[in-house]
């Protein structure tokens, strides 16, 4: 089937962008990234510049493949990254819009690529654990129960794609930060820096991102299926850090 892709093109961060429409043969089983690959191969054979977009593992792990499909982060299916979202059966000649994540915190680098270093600033503020160097303690010396470990692993599943921020009308990163705070606070050793971590991460969050809308747009697009309840960790640890 033939599709018309309405793609955002922007040559550099300080340039004005615009939409360009391309006709491409699509297979319903293709992912959006594979369709872009197909279109780029077509353009390169014709000696034209390919469309710039991010991708890496294409296994739903790295979080690199962020883009908007018809205005929705990653695509039309819930809780799947763009590399796992399929084109699906569509009408002949249907127009599909592809554009970069739209959020103040994600300035466009080129075409569909955005700068997501604002998320890195959150991680650098406190998304880690500080421990003394030396021999690691035996596993049975650390009092984490099975349920606690499972909860921490569920929260640690966040792949850092940033779709939650792009989906939120306020540009909130509360789901992202809540997942990190919940993961690390639950465990014995990282939990020792809970107060310091919360204070640092919340300060960066407040300075660079909007407030949580509580509508749950973030949880619907999260490829790791982080539950909306994770945002409560931000308010909880905000109070705990004082």
mmCIF file of N, CA, C and O in Angstrom, residues 19-119:
data_model
loop_
_atom_site.group_PDB
_atom_site.id
_atom_site.type_symbol
_atom_site.label_atom_id
_atom_site.label_comp_id
_atom_site.label_asym_id
_atom_site.label_seq_id
_atom_site.Cartn_x
_atom_site.Cartn_y
_atom_site.Cartn_z
ATOM 1 N N UNK A 19 6.952 20.992 7.274
ATOM 2 C CA UNK A 19 6.556 19.637 6.912
ATOM 3 C C UNK A 19 6.789 19.408 5.424
ATOM 4 O O UNK A 19 6.513 20.277 4.587
ATOM 5 N N UNK A 20 7.283 18.221 5.099
ATOM 6 C CA UNK A 20 7.416 17.774 3.722
ATOM 7 C C UNK A 20 6.644 16.461 3.578
ATOM 8 O O UNK A 20 6.659 15.629 4.485
ATOM 9 N N UNK A 21 5.998 16.296 2.431
ATOM 10 C CA UNK A 21 5.205 15.087 2.212
ATOM 11 C C UNK A 21 5.910 14.174 1.218
ATOM 12 O O UNK A 21 6.360 14.624 0.157
ATOM 13 N N UNK A 22 6.020 12.890 1.609
ATOM 14 C CA UNK A 22 6.681 11.895 0.769
ATOM 15 C C UNK A 22 5.742 10.711 0.569
ATOM 16 O O UNK A 22 5.079 10.274 1.511
ATOM 17 N N UNK A 23 5.730 10.187 -0.624
ATOM 18 C CA UNK A 23 4.942 8.987 -0.901
ATOM 19 C C UNK A 23 5.857 7.779 -0.814
ATOM 20 O O UNK A 23 6.963 7.773 -1.366
ATOM 21 N N UNK A 24 5.415 6.763 -0.113
ATOM 22 C CA UNK A 24 6.258 5.593 0.112
ATOM 23 C C UNK A 24 5.410 4.329 0.115
ATOM 24 O O UNK A 24 4.260 4.335 0.563
ATOM 25 N N UNK A 25 5.968 3.249 -0.409
ATOM 26 C CA UNK A 25 5.309 1.945 -0.346
ATOM 27 C C UNK A 25 5.540 1.367 1.045
ATOM 28 O O UNK A 25 6.681 1.259 1.504
ATOM 29 N N UNK A 26 4.467 0.969 1.706
ATOM 30 C CA UNK A 26 4.559 0.493 3.083
ATOM 31 C C UNK A 26 3.995 -0.911 3.216
ATOM 32 O O UNK A 26 3.015 -1.270 2.542
ATOM 33 N N UNK A 27 4.615 -1.685 4.066
ATOM 34 C CA UNK A 27 4.107 -3.007 4.436
ATOM 35 C C UNK A 27 3.504 -2.894 5.831
ATOM 36 O O UNK A 27 4.117 -2.289 6.718
ATOM 37 N N UNK A 28 2.322 -3.460 6.075
ATOM 38 C CA UNK A 28 1.693 -3.338 7.397
ATOM 39 C C UNK A 28 2.541 -3.857 8.550
ATOM 40 O O UNK A 28 2.368 -3.422 9.691
ATOM 41 N N UNK A 29 3.474 -4.778 8.253
ATOM 42 C CA UNK A 29 4.293 -5.359 9.320
ATOM 43 C C UNK A 29 5.513 -4.518 9.673
ATOM 44 O O UNK A 29 6.208 -4.805 10.639
ATOM 45 N N UNK A 30 5.767 -3.473 8.892
ATOM 46 C CA UNK A 30 6.921 -2.610 9.178
ATOM 47 C C UNK A 30 6.698 -1.817 10.464
ATOM 48 O O UNK A 30 5.579 -1.414 10.771
ATOM 49 N N UNK A 31 7.780 -1.575 11.193
ATOM 50 C CA UNK A 31 7.724 -0.591 12.271
ATOM 51 C C UNK A 31 7.889 0.785 11.641
ATOM 52 O O UNK A 31 8.261 0.919 10.460
ATOM 53 N N UNK A 32 7.644 1.838 12.436
ATOM 54 C CA UNK A 32 7.813 3.191 11.905
ATOM 55 C C UNK A 32 9.267 3.467 11.553
ATOM 56 O O UNK A 32 9.563 4.185 10.594
ATOM 57 N N UNK A 33 10.187 2.862 12.285
ATOM 58 C CA UNK A 33 11.599 3.064 11.975
ATOM 59 C C UNK A 33 11.971 2.356 10.680
ATOM 60 O O UNK A 33 12.743 2.881 9.874
ATOM 61 N N UNK A 34 11.424 1.171 10.472
ATOM 62 C CA UNK A 34 11.693 0.445 9.226
ATOM 63 C C UNK A 34 11.110 1.192 8.030
ATOM 64 O O UNK A 34 11.703 1.194 6.943
ATOM 65 N N UNK A 35 9.963 1.822 8.230
ATOM 66 C CA UNK A 35 9.374 2.603 7.147
ATOM 67 C C UNK A 35 10.259 3.807 6.823
ATOM 68 O O UNK A 35 10.459 4.142 5.648
ATOM 69 N N UNK A 36 10.819 4.444 7.855
ATOM 70 C CA UNK A 36 11.755 5.549 7.617
ATOM 71 C C UNK A 36 13.029 5.051 6.932
ATOM 72 O O UNK A 36 13.578 5.732 6.061
ATOM 73 N N UNK A 37 13.495 3.873 7.326
ATOM 74 C CA UNK A 37 14.648 3.271 6.645
ATOM 75 C C UNK A 37 14.351 3.104 5.153
ATOM 76 O O UNK A 37 15.189 3.400 4.290
ATOM 77 N N UNK A 38 13.161 2.582 4.870
ATOM 78 C CA UNK A 38 12.753 2.325 3.490
ATOM 79 C C UNK A 38 12.690 3.634 2.697
ATOM 80 O O UNK A 38 13.182 3.714 1.558
ATOM 81 N N UNK A 39 12.113 4.657 3.318
ATOM 82 C CA UNK A 39 12.027 5.958 2.655
ATOM 83 C C UNK A 39 13.414 6.557 2.449
ATOM 84 O O UNK A 39 13.715 7.107 1.372
ATOM 85 N N UNK A 40 14.288 6.422 3.451
ATOM 86 C CA UNK A 40 15.640 6.973 3.323
ATOM 87 C C UNK A 40 16.449 6.261 2.243
ATOM 88 O O UNK A 40 17.234 6.899 1.520
ATOM 89 N N UNK A 41 16.279 4.945 2.138
ATOM 90 C CA UNK A 41 16.978 4.204 1.079
ATOM 91 C C UNK A 41 16.526 4.700 -0.291
ATOM 92 O O UNK A 41 17.346 4.876 -1.213
ATOM 93 N N UNK A 42 15.241 4.967 -0.397
ATOM 94 C CA UNK A 42 14.665 5.490 -1.634
ATOM 95 C C UNK A 42 15.243 6.870 -1.958
ATOM 96 O O UNK A 42 15.607 7.158 -3.096
ATOM 97 N N UNK A 43 15.370 7.718 -0.927
ATOM 98 C CA UNK A 43 15.896 9.063 -1.129
ATOM 99 C C UNK A 43 17.392 9.033 -1.464
ATOM 100 O O UNK A 43 17.852 9.791 -2.321
ATOM 101 N N UNK A 44 18.121 8.165 -0.812
ATOM 102 C CA UNK A 44 19.563 8.104 -1.061
ATOM 103 C C UNK A 44 19.876 7.568 -2.461
ATOM 104 O O UNK A 44 20.835 8.017 -3.099
ATOM 105 N N UNK A 45 19.058 6.645 -2.946
ATOM 106 C CA UNK A 45 19.248 6.166 -4.322
ATOM 107 C C UNK A 45 19.035 7.299 -5.324
ATOM 108 O O UNK A 45 19.634 7.298 -6.405
ATOM 109 N N UNK A 46 18.186 8.239 -4.950
ATOM 110 C CA UNK A 46 17.924 9.381 -5.820
ATOM 111 C C UNK A 46 18.892 10.535 -5.562
ATOM 112 O O UNK A 46 18.750 11.617 -6.144
ATOM 113 N N UNK A 47 19.879 10.327 -4.685
ATOM 114 C CA UNK A 47 20.860 11.353 -4.388
ATOM 115 C C UNK A 47 20.340 12.465 -3.502
ATOM 116 O O UNK A 47 20.884 13.575 -3.521
ATOM 117 N N UNK A 48 19.305 12.169 -2.696
ATOM 118 C CA UNK A 48 18.712 13.182 -1.820
ATOM 119 C C UNK A 48 19.066 12.899 -0.363
ATOM 120 O O UNK A 48 19.366 11.759 0.008
ATOM 121 N N UNK A 49 19.017 13.947 0.445
ATOM 122 C CA UNK A 49 19.399 13.819 1.855
ATOM 123 C C UNK A 49 18.376 12.982 2.614
ATOM 124 O O UNK A 49 17.163 13.201 2.495
ATOM 125 N N UNK A 50 18.833 12.017 3.423
ATOM 126 C CA UNK A 50 17.893 11.209 4.211
ATOM 127 C C UNK A 50 17.298 12.000 5.365
ATOM 128 O O UNK A 50 17.805 13.059 5.741
ATOM 129 N N UNK A 51 16.236 11.473 5.913
ATOM 130 C CA UNK A 51 15.579 12.068 7.085
ATOM 131 C C UNK A 51 16.319 11.612 8.337
ATOM 132 O O UNK A 51 16.535 10.405 8.531
ATOM 133 N N UNK A 52 16.710 12.539 9.173
ATOM 134 C CA UNK A 52 17.437 12.212 10.397
ATOM 135 C C UNK A 52 16.457 11.801 11.499
ATOM 136 O O UNK A 52 15.461 12.483 11.734
ATOM 137 N N UNK A 53 16.740 10.675 12.139
ATOM 138 C CA UNK A 53 15.956 10.229 13.290
ATOM 139 C C UNK A 53 16.841 9.369 14.175
ATOM 140 O O UNK A 53 17.871 8.851 13.737
ATOM 141 N N UNK A 54 16.450 9.218 15.430
ATOM 142 C CA UNK A 54 17.235 8.441 16.389
ATOM 143 C C UNK A 54 16.778 6.990 16.433
ATOM 144 O O UNK A 54 15.574 6.693 16.384
ATOM 145 N N UNK A 55 17.735 6.096 16.561
ATOM 146 C CA UNK A 55 17.434 4.684 16.847
ATOM 147 C C UNK A 55 18.727 4.015 17.276
ATOM 148 O O UNK A 55 19.818 4.508 16.997
ATOM 149 N N UNK A 56 18.584 2.884 17.963
ATOM 150 C CA UNK A 56 19.766 2.149 18.388
ATOM 151 C C UNK A 56 19.457 0.657 18.385
ATOM 152 O O UNK A 56 19.567 -0.006 17.362
ATOM 153 N N UNK A 57 18.977 0.125 19.505
ATOM 154 C CA UNK A 57 18.833 -1.332 19.617
ATOM 155 C C UNK A 57 17.663 -1.886 18.816
ATOM 156 O O UNK A 57 17.696 -3.012 18.343
ATOM 157 N N UNK A 58 16.598 -1.117 18.692
ATOM 158 C CA UNK A 58 15.365 -1.544 18.026
ATOM 159 C C UNK A 58 14.756 -2.789 18.677
ATOM 160 O O UNK A 58 14.076 -3.582 18.029
ATOM 161 N N UNK A 59 15.015 -2.936 19.949
ATOM 162 C CA UNK A 59 14.464 -4.043 20.731
ATOM 163 C C UNK A 59 13.622 -3.542 21.899
ATOM 164 O O UNK A 59 13.259 -4.301 22.788
ATOM 165 N N UNK A 60 13.331 -2.248 21.930
ATOM 166 C CA UNK A 60 12.528 -1.694 23.006
ATOM 167 C C UNK A 60 13.265 -1.542 24.313
ATOM 168 O O UNK A 60 12.642 -1.514 25.378
ATOM 169 N N UNK A 61 14.596 -1.445 24.260
ATOM 170 C CA UNK A 61 15.405 -1.389 25.474
ATOM 171 C C UNK A 61 16.112 -0.048 25.647
ATOM 172 O O UNK A 61 16.189 0.489 26.751
ATOM 173 N N UNK A 62 16.624 0.523 24.549
ATOM 174 C CA UNK A 62 17.519 1.673 24.677
ATOM 175 C C UNK A 62 16.796 2.998 24.896
ATOM 176 O O UNK A 62 17.353 3.922 25.469
ATOM 177 N N UNK A 63 15.575 3.139 24.403
ATOM 178 C CA UNK A 63 14.833 4.387 24.567
ATOM 179 C C UNK A 63 15.207 5.473 23.589
ATOM 180 O O UNK A 63 14.784 6.616 23.739
ATOM 181 N N UNK A 64 15.979 5.155 22.548
ATOM 182 C CA UNK A 64 16.441 6.190 21.619
ATOM 183 C C UNK A 64 15.379 6.614 20.610
ATOM 184 O O UNK A 64 15.388 7.748 20.137
ATOM 185 N N UNK A 65 14.467 5.728 20.258
ATOM 186 C CA UNK A 65 13.601 5.947 19.084
ATOM 187 C C UNK A 65 12.348 6.759 19.408
ATOM 188 O O UNK A 65 11.229 6.281 19.236
ATOM 189 N N UNK A 66 12.522 7.971 19.839
ATOM 190 C CA UNK A 66 11.368 8.803 20.163
ATOM 191 C C UNK A 66 10.934 9.675 18.996
ATOM 192 O O UNK A 66 11.742 10.376 18.402
ATOM 193 N N UNK A 67 9.651 9.630 18.648
ATOM 194 C CA UNK A 67 9.065 10.514 17.658
ATOM 195 C C UNK A 67 7.556 10.502 17.838
ATOM 196 O O UNK A 67 7.015 9.633 18.542
ATOM 197 N N UNK A 68 6.889 11.447 17.244
ATOM 198 C CA UNK A 68 5.433 11.509 17.309
ATOM 199 C C UNK A 68 4.840 10.938 16.032
ATOM 200 O O UNK A 68 5.264 11.287 14.929
ATOM 201 N N UNK A 69 3.865 10.062 16.181
ATOM 202 C CA UNK A 69 3.123 9.507 15.049
ATOM 203 C C UNK A 69 1.687 10.009 15.165
ATOM 204 O O UNK A 69 0.986 9.682 16.130
ATOM 205 N N UNK A 70 1.289 10.842 14.220
ATOM 206 C CA UNK A 70 -0.028 11.479 14.279
ATOM 207 C C UNK A 70 -0.257 12.157 15.633
ATOM 208 O O UNK A 70 -1.328 12.066 16.236
ATOM 209 N N UNK A 71 0.799 12.810 16.124
ATOM 210 C CA UNK A 71 0.698 13.587 17.350
ATOM 211 C C UNK A 71 0.845 12.819 18.635
ATOM 212 O O UNK A 71 0.759 13.402 19.715
ATOM 213 N N UNK A 72 1.096 11.502 18.577
ATOM 214 C CA UNK A 72 1.189 10.689 19.793
ATOM 215 C C UNK A 72 2.595 10.124 19.938
ATOM 216 O O UNK A 72 3.140 9.561 18.980
ATOM 217 N N UNK A 73 3.211 10.234 21.119
ATOM 218 C CA UNK A 73 4.556 9.700 21.308
ATOM 219 C C UNK A 73 4.645 8.215 20.993
ATOM 220 O O UNK A 73 3.830 7.420 21.455
ATOM 221 N N UNK A 74 5.586 7.859 20.173
ATOM 222 C CA UNK A 74 5.890 6.498 19.733
ATOM 223 C C UNK A 74 4.903 5.944 18.718
ATOM 224 O O UNK A 74 5.281 5.172 17.840
ATOM 225 N N UNK A 75 3.629 6.239 18.827
ATOM 226 C CA UNK A 75 2.651 5.679 17.905
ATOM 227 C C UNK A 75 1.293 5.535 18.549
ATOM 228 O O UNK A 75 1.055 5.995 19.665
ATOM 229 N N UNK A 76 0.398 4.861 17.838
ATOM 230 C CA UNK A 76 -0.997 4.825 18.262
ATOM 231 C C UNK A 76 -1.312 3.745 19.292
ATOM 232 O O UNK A 76 -2.365 3.766 19.912
ATOM 233 N N UNK A 77 -0.430 2.774 19.481
ATOM 234 C CA UNK A 77 -0.638 1.716 20.473
ATOM 235 C C UNK A 77 -0.084 2.143 21.822
ATOM 236 O O UNK A 77 0.923 2.855 21.894
ATOM 237 N N UNK A 78 -0.721 1.697 22.884
ATOM 238 C CA UNK A 78 -0.265 2.020 24.233
ATOM 239 C C UNK A 78 0.979 1.212 24.595
ATOM 240 O O UNK A 78 1.117 0.038 24.220
ATOM 241 N N UNK A 79 1.872 1.850 25.352
ATOM 242 C CA UNK A 79 2.983 1.171 26.025
ATOM 243 C C UNK A 79 3.905 0.383 25.102
ATOM 244 O O UNK A 79 4.364 -0.707 25.439
ATOM 245 N N UNK A 80 4.179 0.948 23.934
ATOM 246 C CA UNK A 80 5.138 0.342 23.007
ATOM 247 C C UNK A 80 6.041 1.432 22.440
ATOM 248 O O UNK A 80 5.562 2.507 22.092
ATOM 249 N N UNK A 81 7.353 1.162 22.311
ATOM 250 C CA UNK A 81 8.242 2.141 21.687
ATOM 251 C C UNK A 81 8.010 2.172 20.179
ATOM 252 O O UNK A 81 7.406 1.255 19.603
ATOM 253 N N UNK A 82 8.500 3.203 19.522
ATOM 254 C CA UNK A 82 8.290 3.353 18.085
ATOM 255 C C UNK A 82 8.851 2.183 17.290
ATOM 256 O O UNK A 82 8.307 1.808 16.248
ATOM 257 N N UNK A 83 9.931 1.577 17.789
ATOM 258 C CA UNK A 83 10.538 0.455 17.060
ATOM 259 C C UNK A 83 9.679 -0.799 17.103
ATOM 260 O O UNK A 83 9.906 -1.741 16.334
ATOM 261 N N UNK A 84 8.693 -0.852 17.997
ATOM 262 C CA UNK A 84 7.786 -2.002 18.096
ATOM 263 C C UNK A 84 6.379 -1.672 17.602
ATOM 264 O O UNK A 84 5.521 -2.552 17.578
ATOM 265 N N UNK A 85 6.151 -0.437 17.236
ATOM 266 C CA UNK A 85 4.829 -0.045 16.723
ATOM 267 C C UNK A 85 4.779 -0.313 15.226
ATOM 268 O O UNK A 85 5.660 0.118 14.478
ATOM 269 N N UNK A 86 3.753 -0.995 14.772
ATOM 270 C CA UNK A 86 3.631 -1.367 13.372
ATOM 271 C C UNK A 86 2.777 -0.370 12.593
ATOM 272 O O UNK A 86 1.866 0.262 13.143
ATOM 273 N N UNK A 87 3.084 -0.267 11.312
ATOM 274 C CA UNK A 87 2.318 0.609 10.434
ATOM 275 C C UNK A 87 0.858 0.175 10.398
ATOM 276 O O UNK A 87 -0.063 0.987 10.475
ATOM 277 N N UNK A 88 0.639 -1.130 10.307
ATOM 278 C CA UNK A 88 -0.719 -1.669 10.314
ATOM 279 C C UNK A 88 -1.441 -1.435 8.994
ATOM 280 O O UNK A 88 -0.928 -0.818 8.057
ATOM 281 N N UNK A 89 -2.644 -1.965 8.905
ATOM 282 C CA UNK A 89 -3.455 -1.815 7.696
ATOM 283 C C UNK A 89 -4.052 -0.412 7.657
ATOM 284 O O UNK A 89 -4.738 0.008 8.582
ATOM 285 N N UNK A 90 -3.791 0.285 6.579
ATOM 286 C CA UNK A 90 -4.269 1.653 6.431
ATOM 287 C C UNK A 90 -4.846 1.846 5.035
ATOM 288 O O UNK A 90 -4.622 1.036 4.132
ATOM 289 N N UNK A 91 -5.574 2.906 4.882
ATOM 290 C CA UNK A 91 -6.187 3.202 3.592
ATOM 291 C C UNK A 91 -5.123 3.601 2.584
ATOM 292 O O UNK A 91 -4.114 4.227 2.925
ATOM 293 N N UNK A 92 -5.335 3.231 1.341
ATOM 294 C CA UNK A 92 -4.416 3.611 0.278
ATOM 295 C C UNK A 92 -4.328 5.136 0.205
ATOM 296 O O UNK A 92 -5.342 5.840 0.148
ATOM 297 N N UNK A 93 -3.088 5.651 0.241
ATOM 298 C CA UNK A 93 -2.879 7.082 0.162
ATOM 299 C C UNK A 93 -3.103 7.834 1.458
ATOM 300 O O UNK A 93 -3.076 9.075 1.477
ATOM 301 N N UNK A 94 -3.301 7.103 2.557
ATOM 302 C CA UNK A 94 -3.533 7.759 3.850
ATOM 303 C C UNK A 94 -2.326 8.609 4.245
ATOM 304 O O UNK A 94 -1.175 8.241 4.012
ATOM 305 N N UNK A 95 -2.610 9.754 4.857
ATOM 306 C CA UNK A 95 -1.547 10.661 5.302
ATOM 307 C C UNK A 95 -1.226 10.381 6.768
ATOM 308 O O UNK A 95 -2.125 10.357 7.617
ATOM 309 N N UNK A 96 0.038 10.138 7.072
ATOM 310 C CA UNK A 96 0.511 9.914 8.444
ATOM 311 C C UNK A 96 1.567 10.966 8.759
ATOM 312 O O UNK A 96 2.512 11.153 7.988
ATOM 313 N N UNK A 97 1.397 11.653 9.874
ATOM 314 C CA UNK A 97 2.324 12.716 10.257
ATOM 315 C C UNK A 97 3.390 12.185 11.215
ATOM 316 O O UNK A 97 3.070 11.572 12.230
ATOM 317 N N UNK A 98 4.640 12.413 10.876
ATOM 318 C CA UNK A 98 5.773 12.047 11.727
ATOM 319 C C UNK A 98 6.519 13.325 12.091
ATOM 320 O O UNK A 98 6.898 14.103 11.207
ATOM 321 N N UNK A 99 6.722 13.531 13.372
ATOM 322 C CA UNK A 99 7.410 14.742 13.828
ATOM 323 C C UNK A 99 8.195 14.435 15.097
ATOM 324 O O UNK A 99 7.982 13.403 15.739
ATOM 325 N N UNK A 100 9.100 15.307 15.490
ATOM 326 C CA UNK A 100 9.884 15.069 16.711
ATOM 327 C C UNK A 100 9.027 15.262 17.955
ATOM 328 O O UNK A 100 7.941 15.836 17.900
ATOM 329 N N UNK A 101 9.508 14.750 19.078
ATOM 330 C CA UNK A 101 8.850 15.009 20.356
ATOM 331 C C UNK A 101 8.671 16.514 20.516
ATOM 332 O O UNK A 101 9.612 17.288 20.321
ATOM 333 N N UNK A 102 7.471 16.921 20.895
ATOM 334 C CA UNK A 102 7.187 18.334 21.077
ATOM 335 C C UNK A 102 7.133 18.657 22.559
ATOM 336 O O UNK A 102 6.159 18.363 23.250
ATOM 337 N N UNK A 103 8.194 19.218 23.068
ATOM 338 C CA UNK A 103 8.262 19.665 24.461
ATOM 339 C C UNK A 103 9.347 20.725 24.548
ATOM 340 O O UNK A 103 10.374 20.630 23.856
ATOM 341 N N UNK A 104 9.115 21.710 25.361
ATOM 342 C CA UNK A 104 10.100 22.786 25.521
ATOM 343 C C UNK A 104 11.458 22.223 25.949
ATOM 344 O O UNK A 104 12.514 22.763 25.600
ATOM 345 N N UNK A 105 11.429 21.141 26.704
ATOM 346 C CA UNK A 105 12.670 20.562 27.225
ATOM 347 C C UNK A 105 13.441 19.772 26.158
ATOM 348 O O UNK A 105 14.562 19.344 26.410
ATOM 349 N N UNK A 106 12.834 19.564 24.981
ATOM 350 C CA UNK A 106 13.468 18.780 23.924
ATOM 351 C C UNK A 106 13.673 19.621 22.661
ATOM 352 O O UNK A 106 12.921 19.512 21.698
ATOM 353 N N UNK A 107 14.668 20.480 22.627
ATOM 354 C CA UNK A 107 14.907 21.254 21.408
ATOM 355 C C UNK A 107 15.292 20.336 20.243
ATOM 356 O O UNK A 107 15.993 19.341 20.434
ATOM 357 N N UNK A 108 14.811 20.675 19.072
ATOM 358 C CA UNK A 108 15.093 19.863 17.887
ATOM 359 C C UNK A 108 16.548 20.033 17.472
ATOM 360 O O UNK A 108 17.068 21.155 17.405
ATOM 361 N N UNK A 109 17.210 18.920 17.198
ATOM 362 C CA UNK A 109 18.577 18.945 16.676
ATOM 363 C C UNK A 109 18.538 18.968 15.146
ATOM 364 O O UNK A 109 19.131 19.809 14.503
ATOM 365 N N UNK A 110 17.780 18.006 14.590
ATOM 366 C CA UNK A 110 17.612 17.933 13.135
ATOM 367 C C UNK A 110 16.449 17.001 12.829
ATOM 368 O O UNK A 110 16.362 15.893 13.402
ATOM 369 N N UNK A 111 15.564 17.427 11.971
ATOM 370 C CA UNK A 111 14.421 16.614 11.538
ATOM 371 C C UNK A 111 13.667 16.020 12.725
ATOM 372 O O UNK A 111 13.045 16.749 13.486
ATOM 373 N N UNK A 112 13.766 14.692 12.925
ATOM 374 C CA UNK A 112 13.035 14.012 13.995
ATOM 375 C C UNK A 112 13.883 13.798 15.244
ATOM 376 O O UNK A 112 13.408 13.177 16.205
ATOM 377 N N UNK A 113 15.091 14.306 15.246
ATOM 378 C CA UNK A 113 15.998 14.139 16.380
ATOM 379 C C UNK A 113 15.865 15.306 17.342
ATOM 380 O O UNK A 113 15.845 16.462 16.927
ATOM 381 N N UNK A 114 15.790 15.004 18.642
ATOM 382 C CA UNK A 114 15.726 16.048 19.660
ATOM 383 C C UNK A 114 16.814 15.829 20.708
ATOM 384 O O UNK A 114 17.348 14.731 20.868
ATOM 385 N N UNK A 115 17.123 16.900 21.407
ATOM 386 C CA UNK A 115 18.098 16.871 22.500
ATOM 387 C C UNK A 115 17.362 16.551 23.801
ATOM 388 O O UNK A 115 16.569 17.356 24.280
ATOM 389 N N UNK A 116 17.607 15.379 24.362
ATOM 390 C CA UNK A 116 16.939 14.969 25.600
ATOM 391 C C UNK A 116 17.878 15.019 26.803
ATOM 392 O O UNK A 116 17.715 14.284 27.782
ATOM 393 N N UNK A 117 18.866 15.896 26.735
ATOM 394 C CA UNK A 117 19.827 15.996 27.831
ATOM 395 C C UNK A 117 19.185 16.526 29.111
ATOM 396 O O UNK A 117 19.782 16.418 30.190
ATOM 397 N N UNK A 118 17.984 17.090 29.015
ATOM 398 C CA UNK A 118 17.289 17.519 30.233
ATOM 399 C C UNK A 118 17.005 16.322 31.141
ATOM 400 O O UNK A 118 16.962 16.467 32.371
ATOM 401 N N UNK A 119 16.813 15.149 30.551
ATOM 402 C CA UNK A 119 16.638 13.942 31.362
ATOM 403 C C UNK A 119 17.958 13.533 32.006
ATOM 404 O O UNK A 119 17.972 13.039 33.142
#
